[in-house]
Tab-separated table of C-alpha atoms in Angstrom:
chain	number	residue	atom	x	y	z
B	174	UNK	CA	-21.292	-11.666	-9.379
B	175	UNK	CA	-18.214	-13.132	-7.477
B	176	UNK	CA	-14.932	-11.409	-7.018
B	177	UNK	CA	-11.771	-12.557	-8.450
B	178	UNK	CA	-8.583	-12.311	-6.382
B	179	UNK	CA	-5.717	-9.701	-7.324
B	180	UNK	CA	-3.327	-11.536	-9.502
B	181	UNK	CA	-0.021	-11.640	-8.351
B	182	UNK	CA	1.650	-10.081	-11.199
B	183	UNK	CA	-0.091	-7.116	-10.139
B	184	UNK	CA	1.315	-4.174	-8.897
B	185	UNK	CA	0.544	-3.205	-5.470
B	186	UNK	CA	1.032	0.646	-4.153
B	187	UNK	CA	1.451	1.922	-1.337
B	188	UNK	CA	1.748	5.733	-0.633
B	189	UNK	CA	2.701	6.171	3.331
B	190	UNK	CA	5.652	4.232	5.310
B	191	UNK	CA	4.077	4.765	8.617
B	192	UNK	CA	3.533	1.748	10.695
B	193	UNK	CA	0.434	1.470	9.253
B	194	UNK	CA	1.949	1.833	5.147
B	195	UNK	CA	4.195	-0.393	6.363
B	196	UNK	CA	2.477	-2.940	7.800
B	197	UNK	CA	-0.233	-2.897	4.145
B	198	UNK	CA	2.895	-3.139	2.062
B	199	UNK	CA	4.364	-6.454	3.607
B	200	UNK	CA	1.048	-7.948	3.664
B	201	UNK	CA	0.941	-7.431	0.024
B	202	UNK	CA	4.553	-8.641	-0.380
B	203	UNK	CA	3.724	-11.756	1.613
B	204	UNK	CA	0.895	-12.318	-1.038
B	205	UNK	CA	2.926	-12.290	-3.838
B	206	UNK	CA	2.513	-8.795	-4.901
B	207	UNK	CA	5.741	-6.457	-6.601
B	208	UNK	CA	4.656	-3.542	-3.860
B	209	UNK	CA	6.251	-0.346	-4.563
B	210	UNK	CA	6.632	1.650	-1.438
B	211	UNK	CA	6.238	5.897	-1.059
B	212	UNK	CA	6.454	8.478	0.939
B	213	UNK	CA	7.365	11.945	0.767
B	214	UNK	CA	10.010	11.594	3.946
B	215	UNK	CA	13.230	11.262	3.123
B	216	UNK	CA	14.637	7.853	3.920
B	217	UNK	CA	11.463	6.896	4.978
B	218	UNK	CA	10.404	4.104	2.719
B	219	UNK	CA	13.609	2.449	2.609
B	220	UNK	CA	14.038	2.316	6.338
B	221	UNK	CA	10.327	0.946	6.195
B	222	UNK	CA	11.414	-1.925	3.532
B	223	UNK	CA	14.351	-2.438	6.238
B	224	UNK	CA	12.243	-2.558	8.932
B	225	UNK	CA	9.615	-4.985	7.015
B	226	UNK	CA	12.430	-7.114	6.183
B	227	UNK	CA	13.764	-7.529	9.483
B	228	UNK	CA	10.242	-8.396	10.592
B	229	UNK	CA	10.131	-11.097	8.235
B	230	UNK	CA	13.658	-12.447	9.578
B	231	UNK	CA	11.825	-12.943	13.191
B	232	UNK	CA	9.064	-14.652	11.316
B	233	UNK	CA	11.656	-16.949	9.981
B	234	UNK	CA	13.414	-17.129	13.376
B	235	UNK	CA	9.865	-18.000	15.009
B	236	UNK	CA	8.916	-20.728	12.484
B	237	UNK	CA	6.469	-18.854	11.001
B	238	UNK	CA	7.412	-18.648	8.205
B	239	UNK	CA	10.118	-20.058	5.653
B	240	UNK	CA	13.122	-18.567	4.646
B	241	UNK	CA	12.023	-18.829	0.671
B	242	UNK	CA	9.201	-16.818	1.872
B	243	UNK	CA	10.857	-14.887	3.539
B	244	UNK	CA	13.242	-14.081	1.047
B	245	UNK	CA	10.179	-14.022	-1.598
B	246	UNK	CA	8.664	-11.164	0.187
B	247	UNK	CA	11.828	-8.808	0.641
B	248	UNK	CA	12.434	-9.639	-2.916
B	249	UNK	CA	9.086	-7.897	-3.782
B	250	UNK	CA	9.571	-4.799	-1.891
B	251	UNK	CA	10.660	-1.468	-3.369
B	252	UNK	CA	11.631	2.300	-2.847
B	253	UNK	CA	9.143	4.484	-5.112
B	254	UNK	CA	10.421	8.240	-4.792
B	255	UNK	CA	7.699	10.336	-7.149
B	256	UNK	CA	4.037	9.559	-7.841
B	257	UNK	CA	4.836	9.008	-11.241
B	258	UNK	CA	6.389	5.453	-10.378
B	259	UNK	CA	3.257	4.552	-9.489
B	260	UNK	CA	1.857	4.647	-12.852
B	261	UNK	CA	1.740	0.606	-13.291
B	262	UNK	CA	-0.270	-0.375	-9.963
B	263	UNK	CA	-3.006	-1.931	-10.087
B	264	UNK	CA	-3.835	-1.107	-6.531
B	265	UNK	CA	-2.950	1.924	-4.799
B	266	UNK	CA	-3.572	1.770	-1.232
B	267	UNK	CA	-2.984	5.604	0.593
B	268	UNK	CA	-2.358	5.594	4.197
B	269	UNK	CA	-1.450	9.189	5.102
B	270	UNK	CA	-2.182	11.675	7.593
B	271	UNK	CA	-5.785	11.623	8.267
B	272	UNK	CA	-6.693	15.181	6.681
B	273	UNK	CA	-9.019	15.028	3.987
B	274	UNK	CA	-7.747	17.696	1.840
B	275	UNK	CA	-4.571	16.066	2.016
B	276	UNK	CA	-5.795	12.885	0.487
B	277	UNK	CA	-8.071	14.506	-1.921
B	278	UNK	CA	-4.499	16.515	-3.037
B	279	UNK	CA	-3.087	12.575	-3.681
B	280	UNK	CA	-6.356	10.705	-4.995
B	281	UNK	CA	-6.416	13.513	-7.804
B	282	UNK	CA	-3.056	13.611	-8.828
B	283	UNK	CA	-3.310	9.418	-8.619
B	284	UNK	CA	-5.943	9.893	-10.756
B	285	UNK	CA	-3.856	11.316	-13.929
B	286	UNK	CA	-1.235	9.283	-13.691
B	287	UNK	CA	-2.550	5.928	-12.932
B	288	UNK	CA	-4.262	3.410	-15.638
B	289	UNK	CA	-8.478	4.183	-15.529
B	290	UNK	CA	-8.857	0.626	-14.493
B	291	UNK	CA	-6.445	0.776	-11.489
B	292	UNK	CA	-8.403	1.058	-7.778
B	293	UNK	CA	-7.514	3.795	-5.463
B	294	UNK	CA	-8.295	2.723	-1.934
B	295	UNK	CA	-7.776	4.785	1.299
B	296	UNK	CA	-6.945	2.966	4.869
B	297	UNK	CA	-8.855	5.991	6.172
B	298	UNK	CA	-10.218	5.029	9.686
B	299	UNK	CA	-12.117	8.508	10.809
B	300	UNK	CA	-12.939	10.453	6.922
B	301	UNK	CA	-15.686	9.755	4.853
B	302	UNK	CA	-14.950	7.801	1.654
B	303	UNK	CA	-17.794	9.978	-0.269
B	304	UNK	CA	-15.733	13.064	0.790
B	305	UNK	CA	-12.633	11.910	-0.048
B	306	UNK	CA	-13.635	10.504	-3.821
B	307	UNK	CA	-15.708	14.152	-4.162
B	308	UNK	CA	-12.579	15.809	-5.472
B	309	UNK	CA	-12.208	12.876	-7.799
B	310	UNK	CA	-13.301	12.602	-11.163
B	311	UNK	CA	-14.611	9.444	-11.195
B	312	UNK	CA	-14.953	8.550	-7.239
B	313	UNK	CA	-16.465	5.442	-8.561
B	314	UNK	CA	-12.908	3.985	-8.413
B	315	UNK	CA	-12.266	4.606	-5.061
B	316	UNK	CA	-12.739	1.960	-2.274
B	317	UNK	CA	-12.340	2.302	1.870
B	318	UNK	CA	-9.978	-0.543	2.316
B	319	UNK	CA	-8.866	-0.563	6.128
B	320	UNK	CA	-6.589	-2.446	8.279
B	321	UNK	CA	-6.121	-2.650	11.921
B	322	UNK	CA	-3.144	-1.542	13.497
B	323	UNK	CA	-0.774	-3.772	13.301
B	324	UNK	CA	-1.648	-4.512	10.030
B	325	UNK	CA	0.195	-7.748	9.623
B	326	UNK	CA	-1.781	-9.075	12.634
């Protein structure tokens, strides 16, 4: 069996605009992806989506990357403000507070609003996966997908 790449019409989620949230959603931007950006913070995912694109102007600045890219990228970034939004990813990456019940509380609701072949993944560093898709009702869709901090590095 070999895995196929996410194509890049595909919507990519992310729920979290820490530095780690962050980090995940211009990663997916960079690859193409629409990325739709939450969290429950006020403000906080469109200063993230500020703060991604300014990271992408010192890219540009550093000769890292192009300008189109650049451009690209930011142009693939957006504010989500409810869950419900989120109802058209095909990936939905969490990276919340680490407290399980707390991600259990977002995989479920994910789970009714999202399409039954979208993946749920969880940058979880320190919970078990198993524990986290146990409040699920089919954990079979949810995958540990991690990223080092910074994640664009």
């Amino acid at each position: 069996m070999s895995a196929t790449p996410l194509a890049n019409t595909c919507t990519v989620a992310v729920i979290g605009a820490g530095a780690m949230g962050s980090g995940i959603a211009q990663i997916a931007a960079l690859s193409g992806h629409p990325v739709k950006l939450l969290d429950t913070r006020e403000g906080a995912a469109a200063k993230a989506i500020q703060g991604i694109r300014t990271q992408l102007n010192k890219l540009v600045e550093k000769n890292r990357l192009t300008p189109e890219a650049a451009s690209a990228a930011a142009e693939n970034l957006s504010v989500a403000t409810a869950l419900p939004e989120l109802a058209d990813a095909t990936l939905l990456i969490e990276a919340i507070i680490e407290d399980l019940s707390a991600k259990q509380a977002l995989f479920s609701s994910l789970e009714g609003i999202v399409a039954n072949d979208a993946i749920l993944a969880t940058n979880t560093s320190s919970i078990s996966i198993t524990a986290i898709g146990a409040a699920l009702k089919h954990p079979e869709r949810l995958a540990g997908l991690h990223f080092f901090n910074p994640a664009p590095l």
